[in-house]
Amino acid sequence: MSEQPAPSPAPASPAGVPAPSADATLPDAAGNRVPSSALPSDIASALKRDGAGLVAAIVQQHDTNEVLMLGWMDDEALNRTMTTGRVTFYSRSRQEYWRKGDTSGHVQWVKSVAMDCDGDALLVRVDQVGAACHTGTRTCFDGRSLDVVTGTAD
């Protein structure tokens, strides 16, 4: 039996996000018409996407709570993440889907996905294999602390 290639994204729209079919839309939490997807309708309608149809996805190590990276997802990337056990993002620069670890071997195994209270961000808890950052560091935040004035609760 031969392997089937992974599904490719739909043709990109001018905003760089796969174009929806003409009549396959539904309202999101802000009342905007967005492409329908394989996502359950309650999830798809609760998401608040940016102007390019994307939602920020914060990736966190499930057992240490270490924040690893931030990526972007559209409905299809979220659906793939929720249904395959591997994290899929939508690359804004390449205008295509990419599954974390396919080229680097640094796989993110999905443990849970949560939507924030506003529907405009996702928290993806994973078991990270190897480096999460494309620079080769464990997280995208290693060695990048900024000087700040710290506050205290009184």
XYZ file of N, CA and C in Angstrom:
462
model
N 0.838 -1.175 0.000
C 0.000 0.000 0.000
C 0.882 1.237 0.000
N 0.636 2.184 -0.871
C 1.491 3.368 -0.961
C 1.022 4.441 0.003
N 1.978 5.272 0.428
C 1.639 6.368 1.317
C 0.939 7.458 0.524
N -0.025 8.085 1.148
C -0.720 9.211 0.544
C -0.057 10.498 1.015
N 0.135 11.489 0.138
C 0.725 12.748 0.577
C -0.214 13.475 1.535
N 0.382 14.297 2.390
C -0.421 15.107 3.299
C -1.269 16.065 2.486
N -2.494 16.363 2.963
C -3.328 17.302 2.224
C -2.648 18.656 2.151
N -2.730 19.295 1.012
C -2.133 20.617 0.868
C -3.184 21.671 1.134
N -2.746 22.868 1.559
C -3.702 23.912 1.855
C -4.404 24.383 0.594
N -5.542 25.018 0.811
C -6.280 25.606 -0.306
C -5.467 26.756 -0.885
N -5.751 27.181 -2.113
C -5.020 28.306 -2.685
C -5.098 29.513 -1.761
N -3.996 30.245 -1.655
C -3.935 31.373 -0.739
C -4.720 32.560 -1.276
N -5.369 33.257 -0.347
C -6.067 34.488 -0.683
C -5.055 35.625 -0.637
N -5.440 36.844 -1.038
C -4.498 37.959 -0.967
C -3.958 38.194 0.427
N -4.722 37.853 1.475
C -4.245 38.043 2.843
C -3.263 36.959 3.247
N -3.055 35.955 2.382
C -2.099 34.911 2.685
C -2.682 33.718 3.407
N -3.986 33.697 3.571
C -4.655 32.601 4.248
C -5.436 31.830 3.202
N -5.486 30.505 3.303
C -6.220 29.738 2.305
C -7.608 30.320 2.067
N -7.958 30.438 0.809
C -9.230 31.050 0.442
C -10.397 30.114 0.731
N -11.466 30.653 1.320
C -12.642 29.831 1.552
C -13.428 29.666 0.266
N -14.276 28.644 0.233
C -15.178 28.554 -0.899
C -16.202 29.666 -0.760
N -16.811 30.059 -1.846
C -17.655 31.243 -1.891
C -18.784 31.243 -0.872
N -19.421 30.113 -0.628
C -20.570 30.119 0.263
C -20.347 29.322 1.539
N -19.116 28.986 1.862
C -18.833 28.181 3.051
C -18.325 29.065 4.182
N -19.197 29.924 4.720
C -18.798 30.803 5.813
C -19.770 30.678 6.971
N -19.311 31.143 8.132
C -20.162 31.209 9.310
C -19.718 32.395 10.135
N -20.563 32.902 11.038
C -20.153 34.060 11.835
C -19.252 33.647 12.988
N -18.213 34.472 13.262
C -17.373 34.213 14.424
C -17.912 35.003 15.619
N -17.174 35.015 16.729
C -17.632 35.666 17.948
C -17.830 37.165 17.768
N -17.126 37.758 16.805
C -17.256 39.189 16.555
C -18.297 39.488 15.474
N -18.939 38.449 14.928
C -19.952 38.649 13.894
C -19.408 38.690 12.475
N -18.104 38.503 12.309
C -17.499 38.491 10.974
C -17.757 37.145 10.311
N -17.882 37.136 8.987
C -18.047 35.883 8.259
C -16.662 35.280 8.049
N -16.495 34.028 8.426
C -15.208 33.347 8.297
C -15.428 32.012 7.603
N -14.363 31.437 7.021
C -14.514 30.155 6.339
C -15.004 29.076 7.291
N -15.914 28.259 6.822
C -16.304 27.106 7.627
C -15.172 26.092 7.540
N -15.128 25.189 8.483
C -14.038 24.234 8.517
C -14.534 22.941 9.132
N -13.619 22.020 9.286
C -13.951 20.767 9.942
C -14.005 20.934 11.456
N -13.659 22.116 11.954
C -13.761 22.367 13.391
C -15.219 22.271 13.813
N -15.477 21.784 15.012
C -16.847 21.842 15.511
C -17.348 23.288 15.477
N -18.593 23.482 15.119
C -19.121 24.832 14.915
C -19.027 25.701 16.167
N -19.159 25.110 17.369
C -19.062 25.918 18.579
C -17.653 26.481 18.764
N -16.639 25.728 18.373
C -15.259 26.224 18.457
C -15.012 27.260 17.364
N -15.386 26.945 16.135
C -15.160 27.866 15.016
C -15.857 29.202 15.245
N -17.062 29.178 15.786
C -17.786 30.434 15.991
C -17.264 31.216 17.190
N -16.571 30.564 18.125
C -16.037 31.252 19.308
C -14.682 31.907 19.044
N -13.979 31.482 17.999
C -12.661 32.052 17.708
C -12.770 33.487 17.202
N -11.889 34.343 17.682
C -11.774 35.713 17.173
C -10.445 35.780 16.447
N -10.514 35.783 15.127
C -9.313 35.762 14.302
C -8.859 37.180 13.992
N -7.563 37.317 13.670
C -7.066 38.622 13.248
C -7.500 38.874 11.809
N -7.071 39.974 11.230
C -7.464 40.340 9.873
C -7.049 39.336 8.819
N -6.073 38.494 9.113
C -5.618 37.473 8.174
C -6.275 36.121 8.462
N -7.209 36.081 9.422
C -7.902 34.834 9.728
C -7.149 33.928 10.679
N -6.181 34.485 11.414
C -5.314 33.680 12.279
C -5.543 33.973 13.758
N -5.187 32.994 14.580
C -5.254 33.102 16.036
C -3.877 32.748 16.590
N -3.424 33.514 17.581
C -2.145 33.233 18.225
C -2.250 31.936 19.022
N -1.225 31.084 18.903
C -1.174 29.823 19.637
C 0.089 29.798 20.482
N -0.091 29.906 21.788
C 1.021 29.844 22.731
C 1.279 28.366 23.008
N 2.536 27.951 22.886
C 2.882 26.546 23.089
C 3.664 26.425 24.391
N 3.207 25.496 25.237
C 3.765 25.325 26.582
C 4.069 23.849 26.826
N 5.203 23.585 27.467
C 5.551 22.220 27.860
C 4.566 21.764 28.931
N 3.926 20.631 28.720
C 2.823 20.188 29.581
C 3.218 19.876 31.023
N 4.425 19.374 31.267
C 4.778 18.946 32.622
C 5.592 19.966 33.410
N 6.214 20.939 32.748
C 7.013 21.941 33.448
C 6.402 23.344 33.378
N 5.394 23.508 32.526
C 4.749 24.808 32.278
C 5.667 25.820 31.585
N 6.786 25.361 31.064
C 7.720 26.219 30.342
C 7.063 26.707 29.048
N 7.082 28.042 28.826
C 6.544 28.592 27.585
C 7.594 28.396 26.505
N 7.216 27.700 25.443
C 8.176 27.322 24.413
C 8.206 28.266 23.227
N 7.043 28.649 22.724
C 7.009 29.454 21.500
C 5.612 30.002 21.271
N 5.501 30.837 20.258
C 4.228 31.346 19.777
C 4.155 31.047 18.290
N 3.035 30.519 17.857
C 2.807 30.274 16.439
C 1.430 30.779 16.077
N 1.057 30.627 14.821
C -0.230 31.107 14.330
C -1.015 29.957 13.730
N -2.308 29.951 13.985
C -3.182 28.905 13.449
C -4.421 29.522 12.813
N -4.847 28.944 11.715
C -6.173 29.211 11.192
C -7.028 28.002 11.559
N -8.262 27.960 11.086
C -9.153 26.854 11.454
C -8.576 25.504 11.054
N -8.001 25.426 9.865
C -7.470 24.145 9.391
C -6.285 23.690 10.238
N -5.374 24.606 10.580
C -4.229 24.250 11.417
C -4.697 23.788 12.795
N -5.696 24.469 13.348
C -6.230 24.059 14.648
C -6.896 22.692 14.533
N -7.659 22.480 13.497
C -8.306 21.182 13.311
C -7.266 20.071 13.199
N -6.218 20.294 12.411
C -5.163 19.281 12.273
C -4.499 19.017 13.618
N -4.254 20.081 14.384
C -3.625 19.940 15.703
C -4.506 19.120 16.639
N -5.803 19.392 16.611
C -6.736 18.716 17.512
C -7.009 17.265 17.124
N -6.781 16.919 15.861
C -7.181 15.584 15.396
C -6.035 14.654 15.021
N -4.781 15.140 15.066
C -3.666 14.286 14.662
C -2.678 13.967 15.773
N -2.714 14.736 16.873
C -1.757 14.513 17.958
C -0.437 15.231 17.753
N -0.305 15.962 16.647
C 0.895 16.758 16.344
C 0.469 18.199 16.092
N 1.321 19.161 16.459
C 0.993 20.571 16.290
C 1.255 21.012 14.849
N 0.253 21.652 14.263
C 0.355 22.235 12.922
C 0.119 23.734 13.034
N 0.941 24.513 12.360
C 0.800 25.965 12.329
C 0.538 26.416 10.901
N 0.155 27.694 10.775
C 0.085 28.324 9.464
C 1.211 29.337 9.417
N 2.126 29.177 8.461
C 3.268 30.080 8.336
C 2.843 31.338 7.594
N 2.935 32.473 8.272
C 2.591 33.745 7.630
C 3.598 34.105 6.549
N 4.860 33.790 6.765
C 5.883 34.153 5.785
C 5.863 33.246 4.560
N 5.644 31.951 4.755
C 5.632 31.007 3.622
C 4.226 30.776 3.065
N 3.225 31.256 3.803
C 1.827 31.086 3.413
C 1.482 29.629 3.141
N 1.854 28.791 4.120
C 1.546 27.371 4.018
C 1.493 26.766 5.410
N 0.903 25.582 5.497
C 0.858 24.861 6.752
C 2.199 24.191 6.991
N 2.576 24.076 8.257
C 3.774 23.311 8.603
C 3.540 22.614 9.932
N 3.959 21.376 9.953
C 3.814 20.560 11.154
C 5.156 20.570 11.866
N 5.136 21.040 13.085
C 6.361 21.184 13.873
C 7.091 19.845 13.955
N 8.356 19.848 13.546
C 9.208 18.672 13.666
C 9.381 17.872 12.398
N 8.608 18.155 11.342
C 8.722 17.362 10.120
C 10.108 17.461 9.480
N 10.736 18.621 9.555
C 12.080 18.743 8.978
C 13.170 18.708 10.039
N 12.888 19.215 11.232
C 13.908 19.292 12.289
C 13.955 18.049 13.172
N 12.864 17.314 13.229
C 12.769 16.203 14.168
C 12.357 16.641 15.559
N 12.185 17.938 15.766
C 11.812 18.495 17.065
C 10.286 18.565 17.163
N 9.706 17.413 17.389
C 8.257 17.229 17.338
C 7.567 17.772 18.584
N 6.366 18.300 18.388
C 5.501 18.696 19.496
C 4.307 17.744 19.521
N 4.237 16.904 20.559
C 3.124 15.971 20.736
C 2.051 16.663 21.562
N 0.861 16.778 21.032
C -0.237 17.497 21.679
C -0.699 16.754 22.934
N -0.823 17.499 24.018
C -1.384 16.973 25.267
C -2.744 17.607 25.550
N -2.917 18.892 25.214
C -4.212 19.559 25.370
C -4.204 20.859 24.584
N -5.404 21.347 24.293
C -5.577 22.652 23.644
C -6.697 23.371 24.374
N -6.474 24.644 24.705
C -7.494 25.458 25.364
C -7.599 26.799 24.658
N -8.805 27.343 24.667
C -9.056 28.664 24.107
C -9.168 29.649 25.275
N -8.634 30.854 25.122
C -8.759 31.824 26.203
C -10.187 32.371 26.265
N -10.473 33.163 27.290
C -11.828 33.646 27.552
C -12.379 34.518 26.429
N -11.510 35.170 25.666
C -11.954 36.039 24.568
C -12.008 35.316 23.227
N -11.434 34.133 23.155
C -11.413 33.397 21.900
C -10.364 33.884 20.920
N -9.428 34.744 21.389
C -8.426 35.277 20.461
C -7.028 34.725 20.685
N -6.915 33.701 21.523
C -5.626 33.038 21.733
C -5.871 31.587 22.149
N -4.916 30.754 21.795
C -4.970 29.339 22.143
C -3.768 28.989 23.004
N -3.949 28.065 23.921
C -2.849 27.514 24.697
C -2.738 26.040 24.310
N -1.609 25.694 23.698
C -1.372 24.324 23.260
C -0.305 23.736 24.168
N -0.705 22.770 24.977
C 0.232 22.110 25.887
C 0.745 20.869 25.183
N 2.075 20.718 25.181
C 2.724 19.677 24.382
C 3.785 18.944 25.174
N 4.234 17.832 24.605
C 5.463 17.184 25.027
C 6.456 17.488 23.911
N 7.375 18.406 24.182
C 8.338 18.877 23.186
C 9.523 17.925 23.108
N 9.860 17.500 21.907
C 11.048 16.676 21.666
C 12.102 17.595 21.054
N 13.196 17.818 21.753
C 14.263 18.671 21.234
C 13.926 20.149 21.378
N 14.592 20.956 20.567
C 14.431 22.410 20.614
C 13.085 22.829 20.039
N 12.455 23.823 20.658
C 11.208 24.374 20.117
C 11.492 25.523 19.156
N 12.601 26.226 19.367
C 12.910 27.400 18.557
C 13.710 27.024 17.311
N 13.446 27.744 16.223
C 14.178 27.490 14.983
C 15.664 27.828 15.102
N 16.040 28.564 16.169
C 17.457 28.889 16.377
C 18.208 27.753 17.053
N 17.462 26.731 17.504
C 18.083 25.584 18.160
C 18.033 25.629 19.670
N 17.435 26.679 20.245
C 17.311 26.755 21.698
C 16.039 26.046 22.153
N 16.021 25.678 23.412
C 14.876 24.945 23.972
C 13.575 25.715 23.777
N 13.592 27.026 24.074
C 12.410 27.859 23.869
C 12.797 29.061 23.020
N 11.802 29.725 22.484
C 12.048 30.947 21.708
C 12.349 32.135 22.619
N 12.325 31.909 23.927
C 12.541 32.985 24.888
C 13.853 32.843 25.644
N 14.657 31.803 25.370
C 15.941 31.608 26.041
C 16.887 32.765 25.729
N 17.449 33.362 26.784
C 18.465 34.406 26.616
C 17.944 35.690 26.008
N 16.651 35.922 26.093
C 16.076 37.104 25.449
C 15.315 37.984 26.449
N 15.727 37.929 27.709
C 15.057 38.728 28.742
C 15.346 40.208 28.539
N 14.349 41.006 28.797
C 14.481 42.455 28.697
C 14.602 43.040 30.101
N 15.325 44.151 30.238
C 15.429 44.824 31.529
C 14.106 45.525 31.811
N 13.561 45.283 32.986
C 12.291 45.892 33.380
C 12.335 46.344 34.836
N 11.466 47.235 35.180
C 11.248 47.580 36.578
C 10.212 46.586 37.074
N 10.541 45.883 38.144
C 9.611 44.881 38.662
C 8.667 45.503 39.686
N 7.470 44.994 39.733
C 6.477 45.491 40.672
C 6.266 44.501 41.800
N 5.589 44.949 42.814
C 5.257 44.083 43.938
C 3.788 44.287 44.298
N 3.184 43.261 44.827
C 1.804 43.347 45.295
C 1.846 43.790 46.756
N 1.149 44.860 47.041
C 1.121 45.353 48.430
C -0.231 45.176 49.032
